[in-house]
XYZ file of C-alpha atoms in Angstrom:
697
model
C 41.287 29.063 -63.675
C 39.345 27.279 -66.442
C 40.474 23.909 -65.034
C 39.298 24.960 -61.583
C 35.915 26.102 -62.893
C 35.328 22.843 -64.788
C 36.264 20.760 -61.770
C 33.927 22.848 -59.619
C 31.006 22.128 -61.946
C 31.706 18.392 -61.888
C 31.884 18.360 -58.115
C 28.652 20.305 -57.846
C 26.854 17.546 -59.762
C 28.493 14.883 -57.607
C 27.526 16.737 -54.472
C 23.856 16.967 -55.511
C 23.780 13.279 -56.367
C 25.430 11.868 -53.273
C 25.020 14.392 -50.461
C 22.207 12.391 -48.821
C 24.099 9.125 -48.464
C 27.776 9.962 -48.037
C 29.461 10.994 -44.835
C 32.252 13.473 -44.280
C 35.484 12.088 -42.939
C 36.933 14.424 -40.325
C 40.672 14.900 -39.871
C 42.174 17.347 -37.392
C 45.342 19.193 -38.376
C 47.742 21.876 -37.153
C 48.181 23.863 -40.381
C 46.337 26.866 -38.907
C 47.885 26.391 -35.432
C 44.450 25.252 -34.236
C 42.583 21.997 -34.801
C 40.375 22.231 -37.855
C 38.901 19.879 -40.407
C 41.024 19.575 -43.516
C 38.075 20.670 -45.645
C 37.859 23.975 -43.789
C 41.472 25.035 -44.244
C 42.153 27.432 -47.169
C 45.367 25.699 -48.176
C 46.547 22.536 -49.918
C 47.164 19.851 -47.299
C 48.202 16.214 -47.401
C 47.973 13.982 -44.337
C 49.903 10.691 -44.259
C 48.508 8.492 -41.498
C 49.677 5.495 -39.518
C 48.163 2.910 -41.884
C 50.170 4.266 -44.816
C 53.383 4.633 -42.792
C 53.172 1.042 -41.541
C 53.437 -0.172 -45.145
C 56.767 1.546 -45.761
C 60.308 0.758 -44.501
C 60.398 4.197 -42.765
C 64.167 4.448 -42.995
C 63.735 8.158 -43.791
C 61.132 10.801 -44.642
C 61.282 9.810 -48.309
C 59.375 6.668 -47.380
C 56.580 8.794 -45.921
C 56.391 11.551 -48.551
C 56.906 9.798 -51.898
C 53.914 10.169 -54.187
C 52.658 13.352 -52.500
C 51.377 15.925 -54.996
C 53.526 19.070 -55.103
C 56.441 17.389 -53.314
C 59.723 16.387 -54.989
C 61.541 13.982 -52.700
C 64.425 11.604 -53.275
C 66.737 9.362 -51.260
C 70.364 8.916 -52.258
C 71.204 5.890 -50.122
C 68.123 5.067 -47.986
C 69.626 7.035 -45.083
C 68.271 10.226 -43.569
C 69.947 12.292 -46.325
C 66.731 13.225 -48.160
C 66.380 15.730 -51.014
C 63.111 17.552 -50.226
C 61.395 20.250 -52.305
C 57.841 21.624 -52.029
C 56.642 23.761 -54.942
C 60.229 24.695 -55.722
C 61.074 25.608 -52.126
C 64.325 23.891 -51.127
C 65.686 23.598 -54.678
C 68.899 25.424 -53.773
C 69.793 23.058 -50.900
C 73.081 21.195 -51.294
C 72.315 19.201 -48.133
C 69.646 19.222 -45.448
C 66.285 20.920 -46.042
C 65.896 24.627 -46.864
C 62.965 27.028 -47.273
C 60.570 24.514 -45.670
C 59.542 24.725 -42.014
C 59.792 21.353 -40.274
C 57.918 20.820 -37.013
C 58.305 17.924 -34.583
C 55.022 17.583 -32.689
C 54.342 21.236 -33.432
C 57.798 22.337 -32.245
C 59.917 24.163 -34.885
C 63.157 22.277 -35.559
C 64.214 24.485 -38.483
C 67.177 26.739 -37.686
C 66.707 30.530 -37.875
C 68.590 30.568 -41.208
C 66.216 27.928 -42.727
C 68.412 24.795 -42.411
C 66.696 21.677 -41.069
C 68.709 18.640 -40.097
C 66.737 15.416 -40.317
C 69.312 13.153 -38.684
C 67.656 13.385 -35.232
C 64.074 12.758 -36.438
C 63.321 9.164 -35.436
C 61.239 7.950 -38.366
C 60.397 4.734 -36.505
C 58.451 6.807 -33.983
C 56.324 8.723 -36.511
C 52.559 8.312 -36.221
C 51.434 10.907 -38.734
C 52.855 13.501 -41.157
C 51.008 16.655 -42.207
C 52.184 18.574 -45.282
C 50.978 22.146 -45.909
C 52.046 23.304 -49.362
C 52.857 26.880 -50.316
C 53.995 29.936 -48.345
C 53.014 29.786 -44.686
C 55.210 32.517 -43.236
C 52.204 34.306 -41.677
C 51.903 31.680 -38.950
C 55.267 29.936 -38.881
C 57.623 32.744 -39.817
C 60.290 33.490 -42.371
C 61.880 30.578 -44.289
C 58.600 28.680 -44.758
C 57.870 29.773 -48.330
C 57.893 26.201 -49.658
C 55.529 24.933 -47.004
C 55.330 23.351 -43.569
C 55.756 19.700 -42.585
C 54.600 18.619 -39.132
C 56.029 15.265 -38.022
C 53.843 13.863 -35.248
C 55.177 11.009 -33.131
C 53.446 8.460 -30.957
C 51.992 9.974 -27.792
C 52.379 8.412 -24.325
C 48.762 9.485 -23.637
C 47.349 7.064 -26.211
C 47.409 3.759 -24.336
C 49.399 1.589 -21.995
C 51.583 -0.879 -23.852
C 54.024 -0.936 -26.712
C 55.568 -2.959 -29.481
C 58.776 -4.557 -30.667
C 59.677 -4.305 -34.348
C 62.459 -6.209 -36.100
C 63.334 -5.454 -39.728
C 65.895 -7.231 -41.931
C 66.663 -6.681 -45.606
C 69.316 -7.120 -48.260
C 72.585 -5.151 -48.152
C 72.529 -5.802 -44.378
C 69.665 -3.351 -43.982
C 68.177 -3.386 -40.487
C 65.373 -1.402 -38.894
C 64.674 -2.257 -35.239
C 62.476 -0.391 -32.805
C 61.052 -0.900 -29.324
C 58.442 1.384 -27.815
C 56.574 1.336 -24.510
C 54.279 3.807 -22.792
C 52.527 3.614 -19.452
C 50.864 5.839 -16.863
C 52.801 6.400 -13.655
C 50.220 7.309 -11.082
C 46.972 9.072 -11.909
C 48.103 11.824 -14.285
C 51.739 11.208 -15.176
C 52.637 9.275 -18.333
C 55.924 8.240 -19.880
C 56.915 6.896 -23.254
C 60.227 5.203 -24.070
C 61.607 4.510 -27.536
C 64.864 2.985 -28.789
C 65.660 2.348 -32.438
C 68.467 1.370 -34.769
C 68.540 1.726 -38.539
C 71.444 0.727 -40.753
C 72.438 -0.403 -44.214
C 75.742 -1.346 -45.800
C 74.354 -0.316 -49.204
C 77.132 -2.345 -50.773
C 75.678 -1.811 -54.246
C 78.178 1.055 -54.291
C 81.293 1.955 -52.313
C 81.394 4.391 -49.382
C 77.618 4.338 -49.023
C 76.799 3.032 -45.539
C 74.677 4.597 -42.848
C 73.678 3.787 -39.295
C 71.527 5.617 -36.757
C 70.941 4.872 -33.063
C 68.256 6.831 -31.214
C 66.776 6.906 -27.709
C 63.715 8.988 -26.821
C 61.913 9.708 -23.542
C 58.483 11.361 -23.401
C 57.616 12.221 -19.769
C 54.241 13.969 -19.893
C 51.422 15.039 -17.596
C 47.659 15.290 -18.146
C 45.661 17.581 -15.884
C 42.201 16.694 -14.598
C 40.519 18.982 -17.150
C 42.415 17.493 -20.098
C 45.202 20.103 -20.302
C 48.617 18.638 -21.066
C 52.311 19.165 -20.400
C 54.327 17.277 -23.016
C 58.092 16.746 -22.921
C 60.352 15.170 -25.507
C 63.995 14.261 -24.884
C 66.103 12.438 -27.471
C 69.686 11.393 -28.164
C 70.904 10.476 -31.650
C 74.160 9.076 -32.976
C 74.120 9.066 -36.771
C 76.856 8.137 -39.256
C 76.348 8.617 -42.971
C 78.859 8.136 -45.783
C 78.265 10.163 -48.950
C 79.593 8.429 -52.084
C 79.302 11.404 -54.443
C 78.044 11.477 -58.024
C 78.899 9.669 -61.230
C 80.780 12.052 -63.516
C 80.513 12.619 -67.262
C 83.066 15.099 -68.640
C 84.574 15.909 -72.020
C 88.192 16.328 -70.826
C 89.892 14.337 -69.569
C 87.250 12.036 -71.050
C 85.129 10.143 -68.533
C 81.616 8.680 -68.736
C 80.716 6.890 -65.514
C 76.973 7.114 -66.119
C 77.105 5.118 -69.355
C 79.362 2.605 -67.637
C 76.756 2.147 -64.905
C 73.884 1.745 -67.379
C 75.903 -0.752 -69.411
C 77.306 -2.935 -66.623
C 74.925 -2.347 -63.725
C 77.917 -1.741 -61.455
C 78.319 1.647 -59.771
C 81.919 2.943 -59.975
C 83.514 5.156 -57.346
C 82.831 8.837 -58.011
C 85.081 10.470 -60.599
C 85.351 13.616 -58.477
C 88.360 13.936 -56.150
C 86.243 13.896 -52.978
C 85.737 10.177 -52.407
C 85.409 10.231 -48.609
C 82.584 12.668 -47.868
C 80.127 12.049 -45.050
C 78.282 13.353 -42.008
C 78.902 11.964 -38.546
C 76.571 13.530 -35.995
C 75.702 13.436 -32.322
C 72.540 15.291 -31.311
C 70.654 16.058 -28.104
C 67.153 17.496 -28.449
C 64.690 18.620 -25.771
C 61.290 20.274 -26.027
C 58.606 21.101 -23.491
C 55.086 22.221 -24.417
C 52.215 23.226 -22.128
C 48.605 23.389 -23.315
C 46.440 25.209 -20.768
C 42.815 26.347 -21.072
C 41.156 29.205 -19.209
C 37.579 29.157 -20.428
C 37.606 30.513 -23.983
C 41.334 31.242 -23.769
C 43.959 28.650 -24.658
C 47.648 29.216 -23.864
C 50.380 27.120 -25.548
C 53.934 28.090 -24.529
C 56.860 25.902 -25.528
C 60.636 25.900 -25.245
C 63.238 23.753 -26.937
C 66.982 23.313 -27.272
C 69.168 21.334 -29.636
C 72.878 20.570 -29.277
C 74.361 19.260 -32.477
C 77.937 18.166 -33.178
C 79.067 16.886 -36.520
C 82.161 15.938 -38.481
C 81.405 16.671 -42.120
C 83.939 15.985 -44.916
C 82.662 17.824 -48.006
C 84.000 19.178 -51.287
C 87.439 20.694 -50.702
C 87.584 20.606 -46.910
C 86.342 19.014 -43.693
C 83.895 20.803 -41.387
C 83.944 20.102 -37.657
C 81.010 21.984 -36.087
C 79.473 22.454 -32.667
C 75.990 24.035 -32.663
C 73.612 25.186 -29.919
C 70.037 26.163 -30.779
C 67.519 27.649 -28.343
C 63.941 28.598 -29.059
C 60.600 29.549 -27.596
C 57.171 29.921 -29.123
C 54.151 31.270 -27.242
C 50.683 30.953 -28.766
C 47.340 32.213 -27.488
C 43.947 31.197 -28.940
C 40.794 33.090 -27.989
C 37.397 31.740 -29.027
C 34.640 34.328 -29.412
C 31.308 34.754 -31.164
C 32.892 35.559 -34.549
C 35.489 32.773 -34.563
C 39.007 32.330 -33.181
C 41.747 34.914 -32.623
C 45.274 33.441 -32.627
C 48.404 35.362 -31.720
C 51.858 34.926 -30.277
C 55.583 35.383 -30.673
C 58.683 33.344 -31.541
C 62.353 33.687 -30.612
C 65.017 31.348 -32.003
C 68.789 31.596 -31.540
C 71.500 29.589 -33.249
C 75.236 29.659 -32.486
C 77.590 27.491 -34.510
C 81.352 27.241 -34.092
C 83.111 25.519 -36.972
C 86.694 24.536 -37.679
C 87.544 23.883 -41.335
C 90.420 21.543 -42.149
C 92.322 20.226 -45.131
C 91.989 16.590 -46.081
C 95.133 15.096 -44.596
C 95.583 12.229 -47.042
C 95.298 13.141 -50.722
C 96.718 12.037 -54.063
C 98.175 14.856 -56.182
C 98.956 14.807 -59.905
C 100.157 17.800 -61.892
C 99.785 19.988 -58.803
C 96.049 19.199 -58.475
C 94.290 16.978 -55.942
C 92.869 14.054 -57.912
C 91.663 11.897 -55.017
C 91.238 11.847 -51.263
C 92.640 8.756 -49.546
C 90.799 9.067 -46.219
C 88.412 11.334 -44.319
C 90.995 12.268 -41.688
C 91.411 15.987 -41.031
C 94.727 17.675 -41.742
C 95.889 21.258 -41.131
C 93.451 23.896 -39.892
C 92.248 26.251 -42.653
C 89.670 28.430 -40.911
C 87.824 29.044 -37.643
C 84.334 30.549 -37.878
C 81.526 31.540 -35.517
C 77.986 32.036 -36.847
C 75.244 33.589 -34.716
C 71.675 33.906 -35.956
C 68.768 35.433 -34.035
C 65.159 35.324 -35.229
C 62.351 37.199 -33.473
C 58.775 37.302 -34.742
C 55.208 38.088 -33.739
C 52.009 36.950 -35.436
C 48.242 37.400 -35.252
C 45.428 35.752 -37.199
C 41.675 36.194 -36.952
C 39.511 33.330 -38.223
C 35.935 34.379 -38.872
C 33.427 31.519 -38.950
C 29.856 32.009 -40.122
C 27.590 29.261 -41.481
C 29.460 27.779 -44.472
C 32.178 30.443 -44.529
C 35.584 30.622 -42.877
C 37.806 33.651 -43.484
C 41.400 33.816 -42.190
C 43.143 37.194 -41.962
C 46.681 37.195 -40.620
C 49.958 39.060 -40.515
C 53.411 38.392 -39.092
C 56.541 40.458 -38.457
C 59.993 38.827 -38.402
C 63.531 40.085 -38.004
C 66.575 37.880 -38.587
C 70.066 39.015 -37.542
C 73.214 37.310 -38.852
C 76.640 37.749 -37.252
C 79.466 35.843 -38.965
C 83.111 36.189 -37.922
C 86.272 34.184 -38.141
C 89.884 33.841 -39.187
C 91.130 32.147 -42.344
C 94.676 30.867 -42.908
C 93.963 29.217 -46.259
C 91.351 27.482 -48.393
C 90.848 25.098 -51.262
C 91.206 26.873 -54.621
C 88.921 25.405 -57.305
C 90.905 27.102 -60.064
C 94.226 25.709 -58.814
C 92.769 22.376 -57.740
C 94.705 22.440 -54.472
C 95.037 24.245 -51.154
C 96.432 27.772 -51.046
C 97.582 29.836 -48.078
C 96.687 33.438 -47.296
C 97.268 35.984 -48.642
C 96.156 34.839 -52.100
C 93.919 36.573 -54.658
C 92.107 33.292 -55.267
C 90.928 33.140 -51.631
C 88.164 35.331 -50.239
C 88.125 36.683 -46.668
C 91.774 36.082 -45.886
C 92.812 36.433 -42.248
C 90.279 38.078 -39.882
C 86.790 38.849 -41.188
C 83.422 39.869 -39.808
C 80.012 40.239 -41.469
C 76.666 41.353 -40.110
C 73.334 41.350 -41.901
C 69.730 42.023 -40.851
C 66.554 41.128 -42.719
C 63.091 42.420 -41.801
C 59.978 40.689 -43.127
C 56.250 41.443 -43.083
C 54.040 38.503 -44.163
C 50.277 39.136 -44.581
C 47.795 36.479 -45.682
C 44.085 36.122 -46.441
C 42.297 32.820 -46.970
C 38.659 31.940 -47.593
C 36.952 28.532 -47.366
C 33.329 27.862 -48.342
C 31.294 24.662 -47.886
C 29.580 24.270 -51.238
C 27.982 21.062 -49.921
C 28.545 19.158 -46.664
C 31.046 16.983 -48.540
C 32.556 19.608 -50.852
C 34.412 22.824 -50.095
C 36.209 25.387 -52.210
C 38.946 27.738 -51.072
C 41.062 30.626 -52.194
C 44.090 32.244 -50.624
C 46.625 34.987 -51.167
C 49.660 34.312 -49.028
C 53.151 35.709 -48.717
C 56.446 34.249 -47.695
C 60.108 35.137 -47.462
C 63.423 33.322 -47.268
C 66.683 34.623 -45.878
C 69.972 33.313 -47.224
C 71.620 30.735 -44.994
C 74.694 31.558 -42.950
C 76.824 29.520 -45.337
C 75.463 31.341 -48.376
C 76.095 34.714 -46.749
C 79.659 33.663 -45.951
C 80.389 33.314 -49.666
C 78.129 36.132 -50.903
C 77.270 38.784 -48.266
C 75.279 40.771 -50.856
C 72.459 38.228 -51.134
C 69.008 39.784 -50.865
C 65.878 38.563 -49.115
C 63.680 36.291 -51.263
C 60.028 37.397 -51.327
C 57.099 35.240 -52.470
C 53.445 35.997 -53.221
C 51.168 33.002 -53.778
C 47.731 33.087 -55.421
C 45.869 29.805 -54.996
C 42.449 28.233 -55.328
C 41.306 24.671 -54.871
C 38.530 22.146 -54.263
C 38.243 19.487 -51.557
C 35.740 16.641 -51.549
C 35.535 13.768 -49.104
C 32.840 11.126 -49.492
C 32.542 7.710 -47.896
C 34.285 6.003 -50.823
C 35.746 8.926 -52.720
C 38.116 11.753 -51.856
C 39.603 14.453 -54.039
C 41.742 17.545 -53.607
C 42.857 19.961 -56.313
C 44.950 23.118 -56.185
C 45.825 25.689 -58.841
C 48.434 28.285 -57.924
C 50.698 31.014 -59.222
C 53.719 32.228 -57.274
C 55.634 35.402 -58.031
C 59.131 35.219 -56.566
C 61.515 38.143 -56.283
C 65.268 37.700 -55.709
C 65.170 33.903 -55.432
C 68.523 32.493 -54.324
C 69.833 30.249 -57.118
C 72.663 27.720 -57.222
C 75.384 28.299 -59.807
C 77.734 25.316 -60.305
C 81.097 26.042 -61.904
C 84.049 23.666 -61.883
C 82.541 21.645 -59.037
C 82.142 24.773 -56.914
C 78.669 25.884 -55.839
C 77.924 29.587 -55.593
C 74.709 31.406 -54.811
C 73.249 34.471 -56.517
C 69.871 36.218 -56.656
C 67.583 35.785 -59.654
C 65.620 38.981 -60.233
C 62.200 37.394 -60.802
C 60.859 33.859 -60.993
C 57.333 32.722 -61.836
C 55.931 29.397 -60.646
C 52.619 28.074 -61.901
C 51.222 24.701 -60.940
C 48.319 22.319 -60.651
C 47.997 19.488 -58.119
C 45.499 16.649 -57.953
C 45.086 13.930 -55.323
C 42.264 11.378 -55.386
C 41.240 7.952 -54.124
C 38.231 5.701 -54.626
C 37.089 2.543 -52.844
C 36.201 0.124 -55.630
C 35.180 -2.759 -53.365
C 35.159 -3.491 -49.681
C 38.839 -3.333 -48.697
C 40.059 -2.344 -52.186
C 41.082 1.278 -52.818
C 42.762 2.838 -55.844
C 44.107 6.347 -56.205
C 46.939 8.573 -57.197
C 48.344 12.055 -57.495
C 49.429 14.325 -60.329
C 51.625 17.435 -60.263
C 52.090 19.981 -63.040
C 54.919 22.470 -62.475
C 55.760 25.318 -64.836
C 58.614 27.202 -63.136
C 60.517 29.805 -65.130
C 63.068 32.556 -64.655
C 61.498 35.861 -65.672
C 64.562 37.997 -65.002
C 67.869 36.258 -64.307
C 71.405 36.913 -65.533
C 73.669 34.026 -64.556
C 77.348 34.821 -63.955
C 79.427 32.783 -66.400
C 83.101 33.548 -65.962
C 83.664 37.309 -66.210
C 80.265 38.034 -67.845
C 76.550 37.518 -67.214
C 74.291 35.490 -69.510
C 70.526 35.991 -69.631
C 68.414 33.011 -68.564
C 65.106 34.859 -69.007
C 62.311 32.452 -69.928
C 64.304 29.334 -68.996
C 62.814 26.668 -66.762
C 64.229 26.023 -63.317
C 66.409 22.887 -63.284
C 65.541 19.572 -61.634
C 61.772 20.229 -61.382
C 59.840 18.068 -63.887
C 56.812 19.534 -65.621
C 54.848 16.326 -65.027
C 54.990 14.049 -62.013
C 52.470 11.418 -60.963
C 51.906 8.477 -58.658
C 49.375 5.607 -58.713
C 48.491 3.122 -55.987
C 46.287 0.129 -55.259
C 45.627 -0.852 -51.651
C 43.860 -4.009 -50.489
C 43.043 -5.298 -47.014
C 41.063 -8.435 -46.095
C 39.211 -9.123 -42.831
C 41.442 -12.173 -42.351
C 44.406 -9.872 -41.785
C 46.028 -10.064 -45.223
C 46.911 -6.800 -46.960
C 48.732 -5.667 -50.086
C 49.753 -2.370 -51.630
C 51.287 -1.478 -54.977
C 52.551 2.042 -55.696
C 54.323 3.380 -58.760
C 55.955 6.789 -59.234
C 56.905 8.640 -62.416
C 58.997 11.802 -62.913
C 58.988 13.501 -66.272
C 62.062 14.934 -67.942
C 63.739 18.051 -66.545
C 66.575 20.414 -67.380
C 69.931 19.774 -65.766
C 71.118 23.391 -65.553
C 69.952 27.002 -65.515
C 70.961 27.360 -69.184
C 68.463 24.620 -70.186
C 71.216 23.162 -72.378
C 70.366 19.520 -71.708
C 67.569 17.401 -70.269
C 67.546 14.317 -68.086
C 64.827 11.915 -69.244
C 63.447 11.282 -65.753
C 62.031 7.867 -64.886
C 58.808 5.903 -65.285
C 56.892 3.496 -63.068
C 59.336 2.992 -60.215
C 57.232 0.463 -58.340
C 57.088 -0.675 -54.736
C 55.064 -3.604 -53.364
C 54.033 -4.383 -49.799
C 52.530 -7.687 -48.662
C 51.458 -8.108 -45.055
C 49.557 -10.287 -42.619
C 48.259 -9.362 -39.191
C 46.941 -11.758 -36.570
C 46.322 -10.991 -32.922
C 49.375 -9.052 -31.718
C 51.676 -9.994 -34.598
C 52.231 -8.193 -37.905
C 54.495 -9.552 -40.647
C 55.221 -7.633 -43.845
C 57.472 -7.799 -46.910
C 58.363 -4.528 -48.649
C 60.072 -4.460 -52.042
C 61.241 -1.153 -53.549
C 62.195 -0.625 -57.208
C 60.490 -3.918 -58.008
C 61.689 -4.038 -61.633
C 65.266 -3.065 -60.687
C 65.347 -0.016 -62.952
C 68.517 2.034 -63.325
C 67.846 5.754 -62.989
C 69.209 8.914 -61.375
C 67.838 10.511 -58.219
C 69.389 13.770 -59.439
C 71.201 14.895 -62.593
C 73.050 18.220 -62.915
C 75.308 19.980 -65.399
C 77.786 22.712 -64.516
C 78.999 25.682 -66.549
C 81.979 23.695 -67.882
C 79.681 21.028 -69.308
C 80.510 18.444 -66.630
C 77.470 16.314 -65.800
C 76.878 14.557 -62.502
C 74.363 11.782 -61.863
C 73.338 10.390 -58.477
C 72.262 6.771 -59.055
C 69.154 5.524 -57.258
C 69.203 2.347 -55.169
C 68.547 -0.928 -57.031
C 65.774 -3.328 -56.093
C 65.772 -3.761 -52.306
C 63.599 -5.636 -49.830
C 62.832 -5.452 -46.130
C 60.982 -7.970 -43.937
C 59.348 -6.497 -40.830
C 57.959 -8.391 -37.856
C 56.049 -6.389 -35.246
C 54.707 -7.684 -31.944
C 52.269 -5.457 -30.080
C 51.918 -5.870 -26.329
């Protein structure tokens, strides 16, 4: 609070000095489910616009989000497989995104159990990304305790025309995209997009990815400006997962030192050398925005059919998933402000067959290596059904310089998991075992049902100290359910509850912008990963405390020359957690959460010349962090991982060169240590480049 008070005093002096000559930049957002200036929202928000996105390869969301305060994001192989964490939310995820609500043009694409798959998000089509940090369950429902990310794509309403983009880089990296939109008649519009992204990533074995996507956006604009927007996409995505580099005491192996010494990345030392995700996805959404005087109605529906073949640790998953959802929102403008209310229903049904790896190498009775990713005998058949239903209401009072948001939401999530198991992989035996066997849980027929009920209130206040400066404070709540997969292994998992206390300052001048946030989160029953012998289990930690400070700023030094950066301080600790270690529990009270660095910062310099030339340099630094819940060892992090973009635009053509990891540093995207002392490092990509040519027509 002392930091916040000092910053407030400084900004007060700046506001008095410059309020007569500096203008407020206005940015509309969807964080409050209604359009509002960023400065008037009582929450920490980052908006990444088209100009910034055009200077990145945009192979995945990492390219858009890197350097964002409060966000930990990493890419293992430049594919869509992104590790994404906001203020600790999503830390437990072994794949995909958890505890963060992801929206696509305002449409929720997060499953009812909090899993978000990013393979069908066409990053080539993204126009803008909005990041709301901290619990936002009051408006968007359970499983949004980390925050909300709204991915906004190009709109067919914008203009007639399109572009063709060709991108080529090393390691046979390609990023191609064609887009065209046009009106058909007086009020009907259509947008068409086709893209392909790929990379051989031959700097290590079994590391390729490729994605092909087609999108149609048939939409209609009424005479009064109301809209009916539709989005239909098909995605075919193949991603090979090479695994981690292993360091273990017995039998002795140190692949990480070998990599640092030679620069060559060996094949993973774990047995599972042929993991991957091979997906085919259909997605459709339809949203109507209709105004009746002071009343605005926004109903939407969506469906997602997702099939994937997913070789993972110990077995191969072959899943077929259907997701259906609807969200109805009503906004009523009155003399005191805006009243927003509505309801949400989302349903997810997944049928999964689990198989053995057919081709394996065995030594001493244990599987030491897979030889292919071909499925063998059937181990288990499972059906997961998840239903989420919620209702929300928020009143925004607006008076002079004040805005006060009062909201509450009710959610209920029902899980129904059933199946039949003939066998499973036994981590203790190192091989497959058939039922009945004491080492295998849920032998033969099983059925589990679980219901979680959540109430999420929130209050937020924003005050315009000066026309260019605002301060805010908020007390918000959030909750996370376990995922279906976590409940399958531990049906006793409790609901995670979060209370967030936050205050911040926002200033936006003609040449200078600044945003700060100070927060404290009290978390009860957080779901924590426990890694033992290569097996991941999930348990509840009694209490966790998260304290942090975030700073984002930029300043225009000269015409066309802007400098800026971001800084994140994260102090996340277990307050009450006994970790199961073998037959006993060991206290981790007072320990820091793994993987999250205390210090993280990013710096950038951006230059553009009226002639069409532009350049950008950005460098990112992660401080050291603990590799396990026991805090027994630290990974040193990395410093000044630098990317450079050079570009030139003339008439309808745009040519750019993007170089990532300019100094070719060797570092780990993630480093972990299990209870047996085995360490695993995921090496980051080396220096890479991409040349993009775009023709606008």
